[in-house]
Coordinates of C-alpha atoms in Angstrom, one line a residue:
Chain A
M749 CA 0.0 -0.2 -0.3
N750 CA 2.2 3.1 -0.9
C751 CA 0.9 5.4 1.5
D752 CA 1.4 9.0 0.7
V753 CA -0.3 9.2 -3.0
Y754 CA -3.5 10.2 -3.9
S755 CA -5.9 7.7 -5.2
S756 CA -6.0 8.5 -8.8
K757 CA -9.8 8.9 -9.4
D758 CA -10.5 10.2 -6.0
S759 CA -11.5 13.7 -4.8
I760 CA -10.1 16.0 -1.7
C761 CA -13.4 15.2 0.1
E762 CA -11.7 11.1 0.6
E763 CA -10.7 11.3 4.4
R764 CA -7.5 9.0 2.8
N765 CA -6.6 11.8 -0.3
Y766 CA -7.6 14.5 2.5
N767 CA -5.3 13.1 5.1
I768 CA -2.8 12.1 2.8
A769 CA -3.0 16.7 2.0
F770 CA -2.0 16.8 5.3
K771 CA 1.0 15.6 5.7
K772 CA 2.3 16.8 2.7
H773 CA 1.1 20.3 2.7
S774 CA 0.8 21.9 6.5
K775 CA 3.9 21.6 7.6
E776 CA 4.8 24.1 4.4
V777 CA 2.0 26.6 4.8
F778 CA 2.6 27.4 8.1
N779 CA 6.3 27.8 8.1
F780 CA 5.4 29.9 5.1
L781 CA 2.6 31.5 7.3
V782 CA 5.2 32.0 10.3
Y783 CA 7.4 33.6 7.8
N784 CA 4.9 36.0 6.8
Y785 CA 3.5 36.3 10.9
G786 CA 6.6 35.5 13.2
D787 CA 4.0 34.4 15.6
K788 CA 3.8 30.1 15.4
E789 CA -0.1 30.5 16.9
L790 CA -1.0 32.3 14.5
A791 CA 0.7 29.9 11.9
E792 CA -1.1 27.2 13.1
D793 CA -4.5 28.9 13.9
I794 CA -4.1 30.1 9.9
V795 CA -3.6 26.4 9.0
Q796 CA -6.6 24.7 10.6
E797 CA -8.8 27.0 9.0
A798 CA -7.6 26.8 5.5
F799 CA -7.8 22.8 6.3
I800 CA -11.1 23.5 7.2
T801 CA -12.1 25.8 4.2
L802 CA -10.5 23.0 2.3
W803 CA -12.7 20.2 4.2
R804 CA -16.0 22.2 3.2
N805 CA -15.7 23.1 -0.4
C806 CA -13.5 19.8 -1.0
E807 CA -16.0 18.8 -4.4
K808 CA -15.1 22.5 -5.7
V809 CA -10.9 21.9 -5.1
P810 CA -9.6 19.4 -7.9
L811 CA -6.8 17.1 -6.7
K812 CA -4.2 19.1 -8.5
S813 CA -4.9 22.7 -7.0
V814 CA -5.3 21.5 -3.7
R815 CA -1.6 22.8 -2.5
A816 CA -2.4 26.1 -4.3
Y817 CA -5.4 26.8 -2.7
L818 CA -4.3 26.5 0.9
Y819 CA -1.4 29.4 0.0
T820 CA -4.1 31.0 -1.8
I821 CA -6.8 31.2 1.7
S822 CA -3.7 31.8 4.1
K823 CA -2.2 34.2 1.5
N824 CA -5.9 35.6 1.7
R825 CA -6.0 36.1 5.5
I826 CA -2.3 37.5 5.7
I827 CA -4.0 40.6 3.8
D828 CA -7.0 40.2 6.1
T829 CA -4.6 40.7 9.3
F830 CA -2.1 43.1 8.3
R831 CA -5.3 45.0 6.7
S832 CA -6.8 45.3 10.3
A833 CA -3.4 45.3 12.3
N834 CA -2.4 48.7 10.2
S835 CA -6.2 50.2 10.5
A836 CA -5.8 50.2 14.3
L837 CA -2.5 50.9 14.9
K838 CA -3.5 54.2 13.5
Y839 CA -5.3 54.8 16.7
K840 CA -2.6 52.9 18.9
K841 CA -0.7 56.3 18.0
N842 CA -1.8 58.3 21.0
S843 CA -2.1 55.5 23.7
V844 CA 0.7 54.7 25.5
N845 CA 1.8 50.9 25.1
T846 CA 1.8 49.6 27.9
V847 CA 2.0 45.7 27.1
E848 CA 6.2 44.9 26.0
K849 CA 5.6 43.4 22.5
Q850 CA 7.1 40.0 22.3
T851 CA 10.0 39.5 19.7
P852 CA 8.0 37.3 16.9
E853 CA 10.3 34.6 16.0
Y854 CA 10.5 33.7 12.9
I855 CA 13.3 30.8 13.0
F856 CA 13.8 28.4 15.8
E857 CA 15.8 29.8 18.2
E858 CA 17.9 27.1 19.1
K859 CA 21.1 29.1 19.6
E860 CA 21.6 32.8 21.4
F861 CA 22.3 34.6 18.4
H862 CA 18.9 33.0 16.5
Q863 CA 17.2 35.7 18.7
K864 CA 19.1 38.4 18.1
L865 CA 18.0 37.1 13.6
N866 CA 13.5 37.0 14.5
Q867 CA 14.8 41.1 15.7
V868 CA 16.4 41.7 12.6
L869 CA 14.1 39.8 9.9
D870 CA 11.2 41.3 12.6
K871 CA 12.8 44.8 11.2
M872 CA 12.4 43.6 7.5
P873 CA 10.4 44.1 4.8
E874 CA 8.2 40.7 4.8
K875 CA 7.8 41.0 1.0
Y876 CA 12.0 40.0 1.7
R877 CA 11.9 37.9 4.4
V878 CA 9.1 35.8 3.4
P879 CA 11.0 34.8 0.3
F880 CA 14.4 35.1 1.9
L881 CA 13.4 32.0 4.6
L882 CA 11.3 29.7 1.8
N883 CA 14.8 30.0 -0.1
R884 CA 17.5 29.6 2.8
V885 CA 15.2 28.0 5.6
D886 CA 13.4 25.9 3.0
K887 CA 15.3 25.5 0.4
K888 CA 13.2 26.1 -2.3
K889 CA 14.0 26.9 -5.7
Y890 CA 12.9 30.9 -7.0
K891 CA 10.3 28.8 -9.5
E892 CA 8.6 27.6 -6.5
I893 CA 9.1 31.0 -3.9
A894 CA 7.2 32.5 -7.6
E895 CA 4.4 30.3 -7.8
I896 CA 3.6 30.8 -4.2
M897 CA 3.8 34.0 -4.1
G898 CA 2.2 34.9 -7.4
V899 CA 5.5 37.1 -8.9
S900 CA 7.9 36.9 -10.9
V901 CA 10.7 34.2 -10.8
K902 CA 13.1 37.7 -11.9
S903 CA 11.4 39.6 -8.6
V904 CA 12.1 37.0 -6.3
E905 CA 15.6 37.3 -7.1
K906 CA 15.8 40.3 -6.4
R907 CA 13.9 40.3 -3.3
I908 CA 16.3 38.0 -1.6
F909 CA 19.3 39.2 -2.9
N910 CA 17.6 42.7 -1.3
A911 CA 17.2 40.9 2.1
L912 CA 20.7 39.6 1.7
E913 CA 21.9 43.9 2.0
F914 CA 19.0 44.1 4.7
L915 CA 20.6 41.7 6.7
Q916 CA 24.3 42.8 6.0
K917 CA 23.5 46.5 6.6
E918 CA 22.2 45.5 10.4
L919 CA 24.3 43.0 11.6
H920 CA 27.0 45.7 10.4
I921 CA 29.1 43.0 9.2
N922 CA 30.4 45.8 6.2
K923 CA 33.9 45.6 6.7
K924 CA 36.0 44.2 3.7
R925 CA 34.6 45.6 0.4
F926 CA 36.0 44.5 -2.3
Chain B
M1490 CA 27.0 49.7 -7.1
E1491 CA 25.2 47.2 -9.7
K1492 CA 27.8 44.0 -10.7
D1493 CA 27.5 41.7 -11.9
Q1494 CA 25.2 38.4 -9.3
T1495 CA 24.8 36.1 -12.1
K1496 CA 26.8 34.0 -9.7
L1497 CA 25.0 34.9 -6.4
K1498 CA 21.9 34.2 -8.0
K1499 CA 22.5 31.2 -8.9
F1500 CA 24.4 29.8 -6.0
L1501 CA 21.3 31.1 -3.9
N1502 CA 19.1 28.9 -5.9
F1503 CA 20.7 25.8 -6.2
E1504 CA 21.6 25.6 -9.5
F1505 CA 25.3 25.0 -8.3
S1506 CA 27.0 21.0 -8.9
S1507 CA 29.4 20.5 -5.8
K1508 CA 31.9 20.6 -8.0
E1509 CA 31.0 24.5 -9.4
E1510 CA 29.7 25.0 -5.3
R1511 CA 33.3 24.8 -3.9
T1512 CA 35.2 26.8 -6.8
F1513 CA 32.2 29.8 -6.1
K1514 CA 32.6 29.9 -2.4
D1515 CA 36.3 30.6 -3.3
S1516 CA 35.5 33.2 -5.4
N1517 CA 35.0 37.4 -3.7
E1518 CA 31.5 37.4 -5.2
Y1519 CA 31.1 35.2 -1.8
S1520 CA 33.2 35.6 0.2
E1521 CA 31.2 39.6 0.5
F1522 CA 28.1 37.7 1.9
K1523 CA 29.6 34.4 3.0
R1524 CA 28.8 35.4 6.3
I1525 CA 25.1 36.2 6.6
I1526 CA 24.7 33.4 3.8
E1527 CA 26.1 30.5 6.8
L1528 CA 24.8 32.6 8.9
F1529 CA 21.5 30.9 7.8
D1530 CA 22.8 27.4 7.4
D1531 CA 22.1 26.4 10.1
V1532 CA 18.3 28.1 11.3
K1533 CA 16.1 25.4 12.3
T1534 CA 11.9 25.9 11.1
V1535 CA 10.0 27.0 13.8
D1536 CA 8.5 23.9 16.0
Y1537 CA 5.1 22.2 14.5
N1538 CA 3.4 19.3 16.1
Q1539 CA 1.2 18.1 13.2
E1540 CA 0.1 14.8 14.5
R1541 CA -1.5 17.6 17.5
A1542 CA -2.7 19.9 14.4
L1543 CA -4.7 17.2 13.1
E1544 CA -6.3 16.0 16.1
E1545 CA -7.2 19.6 16.6
L1546 CA -8.3 19.8 12.9
D1547 CA -11.1 16.5 13.6
K1548 CA -12.5 17.5 16.4
T1549 CA -13.6 20.3 14.2
R1550 CA -13.8 18.2 11.1
L1551 CA -15.9 15.6 12.6
V1552 CA -17.2 16.1 15.9
P1553 CA -19.6 19.3 15.4
K1554 CA -21.0 19.7 18.7
K1555 CA -17.3 20.7 20.2
N1556 CA -17.2 24.2 18.3
R1557 CA -13.9 25.8 19.1
G1558 CA -14.3 29.6 19.1
K1559 CA -12.6 30.4 15.8
V1560 CA -13.4 28.3 12.5
V1561 CA -17.4 29.3 11.8
P1562 CA -17.5 28.2 8.7
L1563 CA -17.2 24.5 9.2
Y1564 CA -20.8 24.5 10.9
K1565 CA -23.0 25.3 8.1
K1566 CA -22.0 22.1 7.1
W1567 CA -22.1 20.2 10.3
V1568 CA -25.4 21.1 11.7
P1569 CA -28.0 19.9 9.7
M1570 CA -25.7 16.4 9.1
S1571 CA -25.1 16.2 13.1
V1572 CA -29.4 16.5 13.2
A1573 CA -29.3 13.2 10.8
A1574 CA -27.4 11.2 12.9
S1575 CA -28.9 11.6 16.1
I1576 CA -32.0 10.7 13.8
L1577 CA -30.4 8.2 12.5
L1578 CA -28.7 6.9 15.7
L1579 CA -32.6 7.5 17.2
I1580 CA -34.3 5.3 14.1
S1581 CA -31.3 3.1 14.5
F1582 CA -31.7 2.0 18.1
F1583 CA -35.5 1.4 17.1
Y1584 CA -33.9 -1.3 15.0
L1585 CA -32.1 -2.3 17.3
N1586 CA -34.6 -3.1 19.6
S1587 CA -37.6 -4.9 17.2
G1588 CA -35.2 -6.2 15.3
K1589 CA -36.3 -5.4 12.2
N1590 CA -33.9 -6.1 9.7
D1591 CA -33.7 -7.4 6.0
L1592 CA -30.8 -9.3 5.7
E1593 CA -28.6 -10.8 7.9
H1594 CA -25.5 -13.3 7.4
S1595 CA -24.1 -15.2 9.5
T1596 CA -21.3 -17.9 9.9
L1597 CA -20.8 -20.8 12.3
A1598 CA -18.5 -22.0 14.2
G1599 CA -14.9 -22.0 11.8
E1600 CA -16.2 -20.8 9.1
F1601 CA -15.9 -17.5 7.1
K1602 CA -17.6 -15.6 5.0
Q1603 CA -17.1 -12.5 2.3
I1604 CA -20.4 -10.2 1.9
E1605 CA -21.2 -7.7 -0.6
L1606 CA -22.6 -4.7 1.5
P1607 CA -26.0 -2.2 -0.6
D1608 CA -23.3 -0.3 -1.7
A1609 CA -20.8 -2.3 -2.7
S1610 CA -18.5 -1.6 0.8
K1611 CA -17.8 -5.1 1.5
A1612 CA -17.8 -7.1 4.9
W1613 CA -15.6 -10.4 5.5
L1614 CA -17.5 -12.4 9.2
N1615 CA -15.1 -14.2 11.3
A1616 CA -16.6 -17.9 12.5
K1617 CA -19.5 -17.4 14.8
S1618 CA -20.8 -14.1 14.3
E1619 CA -24.1 -12.6 12.7
I1620 CA -24.2 -9.4 11.1
A1621 CA -27.5 -8.0 10.1
Y1622 CA -29.2 -4.4 8.3
N1623 CA -32.1 -3.3 5.7
E1624 CA -31.6 -4.2 1.7
V1625 CA -32.1 -0.5 1.5
W1626 CA -30.1 1.6 2.2
K1627 CA -31.1 5.6 2.0
N1628 CA -29.9 7.4 4.1
S1629 CA -28.1 5.7 6.4
R1630 CA -25.9 3.1 6.0
E1631 CA -25.6 0.7 8.9
I1632 CA -24.7 -2.3 10.2
N1633 CA -25.1 -4.0 13.5
L1634 CA -22.7 -6.7 14.6
E1635 CA -22.5 -9.9 17.5
G1636 CA -18.8 -11.1 16.6
E1637 CA -16.3 -10.2 14.8
A1638 CA -16.0 -8.7 10.6
Y1639 CA -13.2 -7.0 9.7
F1640 CA -14.8 -4.3 7.1
E1641 CA -14.1 -2.3 3.2
V1642 CA -16.1 0.7 3.1
A1643 CA -17.1 2.5 -0.3
K1644 CA -16.7 6.0 -0.3
G1645 CA -20.2 7.8 0.7
K1646 CA -22.6 8.6 3.7
T1647 CA -21.2 7.8 7.6
F1648 CA -21.5 4.5 7.6
T1649 CA -21.8 2.5 11.3
V1650 CA -21.4 -0.2 13.2
N1651 CA -23.3 -1.2 16.0
T1652 CA -23.0 -3.5 18.6
S1653 CA -23.7 -3.7 22.0
Q1654 CA -21.0 -2.9 23.4
G1655 CA -20.0 -0.1 21.2
T1656 CA -20.2 2.1 18.2
V1657 CA -18.3 2.4 15.4
T1658 CA -19.2 5.5 12.4
V1659 CA -16.4 5.9 9.7
L1660 CA -16.3 7.9 6.2
G1661 CA -15.3 5.2 4.5
T1662 CA -12.2 3.2 5.0
K1663 CA -10.6 -0.3 6.4
F1664 CA -11.1 -0.9 10.3
N1665 CA -12.1 -4.4 12.2
V1666 CA -14.1 -4.5 14.7
K1667 CA -15.0 -7.7 16.8
Q1668 CA -17.2 -8.2 19.6
R1669 CA -16.5 -10.8 21.9
G1670 CA -19.5 -11.4 25.0
T1671 CA -17.5 -7.6 26.6
I1672 CA -14.2 -7.6 24.6
F1673 CA -14.6 -4.7 22.1
E1674 CA -12.0 -3.8 20.1
V1675 CA -12.1 -1.6 17.2
F1676 CA -9.0 -2.0 14.5
C1677 CA -8.2 0.9 12.3
F1678 CA -6.4 0.0 9.0
E1679 CA -7.0 2.5 6.6
G1680 CA -7.7 6.4 7.2
R1681 CA -10.9 7.1 9.9
V1682 CA -13.5 6.1 12.4
S1683 CA -14.9 7.3 14.9
V1684 CA -15.3 4.4 18.1
L1685 CA -18.4 5.5 21.1
H1686 CA -18.0 3.4 23.7
K1687 CA -19.9 4.2 26.8
G1688 CA -20.3 7.8 26.2
Q1689 CA -16.6 7.9 25.1
E1690 CA -15.8 9.4 21.6
T1691 CA -12.3 8.2 20.4
I1692 CA -11.1 9.0 17.1
L1693 CA -9.0 6.4 15.8
T1694 CA -6.3 6.6 11.6
A1695 CA -4.6 3.8 11.0
N1696 CA -2.5 1.6 13.1
N1697 CA -4.4 2.4 15.8
R1698 CA -6.7 -0.2 18.0
F1699 CA -9.3 0.7 20.7
S1700 CA -10.1 -2.2 23.8
S1701 CA -12.5 -1.7 25.7
K1702 CA -10.2 -3.3 28.7
T1703 CA -7.7 -0.3 28.7
L1704 CA -10.6 2.3 27.7
E1705 CA -8.0 3.4 25.5
K1706 CA -6.6 3.9 21.8
S1707 CA -2.5 2.7 20.9
V1708 CA -0.6 2.3 18.4
V1709 CA 0.1 -1.2 17.3
E1710 CA 3.2 -1.2 15.4
G1711 CA 6.2 -4.2 14.7
N1712 CA 5.0 -7.3 13.2
L1713 CA 1.8 -6.7 14.8
V1714 CA 1.1 -4.6 11.5
S1715 CA -0.6 -5.5 8.6
L1716 CA -2.9 -4.8 6.2
K1717 CA -6.1 -6.9 7.7
P1718 CA -7.2 -8.8 10.0
F1719 CA -4.9 -12.1 10.7
W1720 CA -8.5 -13.5 10.8
M1721 CA -8.7 -12.8 7.2
D1722 CA -5.2 -14.7 5.9
K1723 CA -6.9 -17.4 7.9
I1724 CA -4.0 -17.2 11.0
S1725 CA -4.0 -15.9 14.4
V1726 CA -1.2 -14.2 15.9
F1727 CA -1.7 -14.0 19.7
E1728 CA 1.3 -11.5 21.5
N1729 CA 1.4 -11.2 25.6
T1730 CA -2.8 -12.2 25.0
P1731 CA -3.8 -13.3 27.5
I1732 CA -4.9 -16.8 27.5
N1733 CA -8.3 -16.8 28.8
Q1734 CA -8.5 -15.2 25.2
V1735 CA -7.3 -17.8 23.6
I1736 CA -9.1 -20.3 24.5
L1737 CA -11.9 -17.8 22.8
D1738 CA -10.5 -17.6 19.8
L1739 CA -10.1 -21.8 19.5
S1740 CA -13.4 -22.8 21.0
I1741 CA -15.3 -20.5 17.8
Q1742 CA -12.2 -21.7 14.9
Y1743 CA -12.4 -25.0 16.1
D1744 CA -16.4 -25.7 17.8
V1745 CA -14.6 -26.7 20.9
N1746 CA -15.2 -26.2 24.7
I1747 CA -12.4 -25.2 26.3
V1748 CA -12.4 -25.5 30.6
M1749 CA -9.7 -24.7 32.4
E1750 CA -8.5 -26.4 35.3
E1751 CA -9.5 -24.6 38.7
N1752 CA -5.7 -25.3 39.6
L1753 CA -4.5 -23.2 36.2
N1754 CA -3.1 -19.9 36.8
K1755 CA -5.8 -17.7 35.0
N1756 CA -3.1 -14.6 34.7
L1757 CA -0.9 -16.4 32.0
S1758 CA -0.4 -14.9 28.8
Y1759 CA 0.3 -16.1 25.7
T1760 CA 2.0 -15.0 22.0
G1761 CA 2.4 -17.4 19.1
R1762 CA 0.1 -17.7 16.1
Y1763 CA -1.7 -20.8 14.2
S1764 CA -2.9 -21.6 11.6
Y1765 CA -6.2 -22.2 11.1
E1766 CA -5.5 -25.1 8.8
D1767 CA -3.3 -26.6 11.7
S1768 CA -5.6 -29.7 13.3
L1769 CA -6.9 -28.7 16.9
E1770 CA -4.6 -31.4 18.4
T1771 CA -1.3 -29.7 16.1
V1772 CA -2.6 -25.8 18.1
L1773 CA -3.1 -27.5 20.7
E1774 CA -0.8 -29.3 22.1
V1775 CA 1.9 -26.1 21.1
L1776 CA -0.1 -24.0 23.2
C1777 CA 0.1 -26.6 26.3
E1778 CA 4.2 -27.5 25.8
S1779 CA 4.5 -23.4 25.4
L1780 CA 2.9 -22.7 28.7
S1781 CA 3.3 -26.7 30.0
M1782 CA -0.3 -27.2 30.6
K1783 CA -1.7 -30.0 29.5
Y1784 CA -4.9 -32.1 27.8
V1785 CA -7.8 -34.1 27.8
R1786 CA -10.5 -34.2 25.0
N1787 CA -14.0 -35.2 25.3
G1788 CA -16.1 -35.0 22.0
R1789 CA -16.3 -31.6 22.1
S1790 CA -14.5 -30.7 25.7
I1791 CA -11.1 -29.9 26.0
Y1792 CA -9.9 -29.7 29.1
L1793 CA -6.8 -28.1 30.4
K1794 CA -4.0 -28.7 33.0
K1795 CA -1.1 -28.6 35.0
G1796 CA 1.6 -30.1 33.4

């Protein structure tokens, strides 16, 4: 019995296929969300939501589009949250923020300098951060990242390079220039 | 500022062979970003507990009543279904009591039978078992079971197996249900099933077993993992199985009555297997040998004594 291959004729409504989809894609979608939010719990919630939406619409989603569908839902959610966060920010500006903001977590804080990296990553615009982490941590190629983000390969290339430059500036290690 | 970064870009896109990569790593182009790139070489992703997430997902997805705040949209779909499910339960209650099932299949001791169900689902009956169901499956697919059976369920609406000890509900999967006396065991081979036992619901995935003895699910590993129940291959496999269950199994396959003498230790357990094609004598000899017992046969009755 081959366990991670969809049975060809069936839809994602099939329990078995649905489970395979979860095993295949949940972690990768989770990572994508973490790179956007820097928030593990939020990312977990949206993964759940995306899969429930998938289940609800299983008849409309062909097997081969499942992955793209999950990303689309996630991206819509990201847009929603950032939009409402922005409007919330307008009102917040005048009030004094007493709650200390927790350091966001984009990567696993295994070593001490990882915490510092997380802080620097938080300053980076997400349009650089997300493709950069997909490339460097998840080892995805430009083409795949371009598909996920819905931008051209050229701009993925550029954004990753911008991320490198950004990091270099931030970490003050551009001592040598050739 | 505009320098040629073609090589760097190629490197980052994993296009280099290992040899090309080594050459590139010695170049000035690389050394400029070396430290940053290498900083990320041993970076790990944030932990994600996939198993727990799947369990949580199932709770929301398969059990509509336990609403958990955030994920609202699903209820629209599940509320009518849960109503349907409770009506179904009511109906099944009446059927169970009135015994108004159109079709019945049963096996005698030592027998084995395959049954085609109305919707192309299949059931295999182990020895001394009985199933009953309605000839027409309209809104519910329901079966009453006594004994042990293995099911391969065609996709479609929920499929329910009622036994005197508990209920099993599935969406399309392969599983084995065993009810003998108060023993109630469910083993899931593929897909997912929900077991209702004494008001407690347990969700099983592949290679999970529910047993009424421990009241919880356990994951089966090692040589007990298989694609279908052993009895379908006409063997029984025991691993640290209590002696009374072994005896029960033998009496079902060979249609005998096995009695243990008073002075025998009832807490013995047995590890081994036998084929239904073996003669009863052979099986008893092996069993007695390993547990240092003796047996005496008198027609259909077997007496086990200290060896």
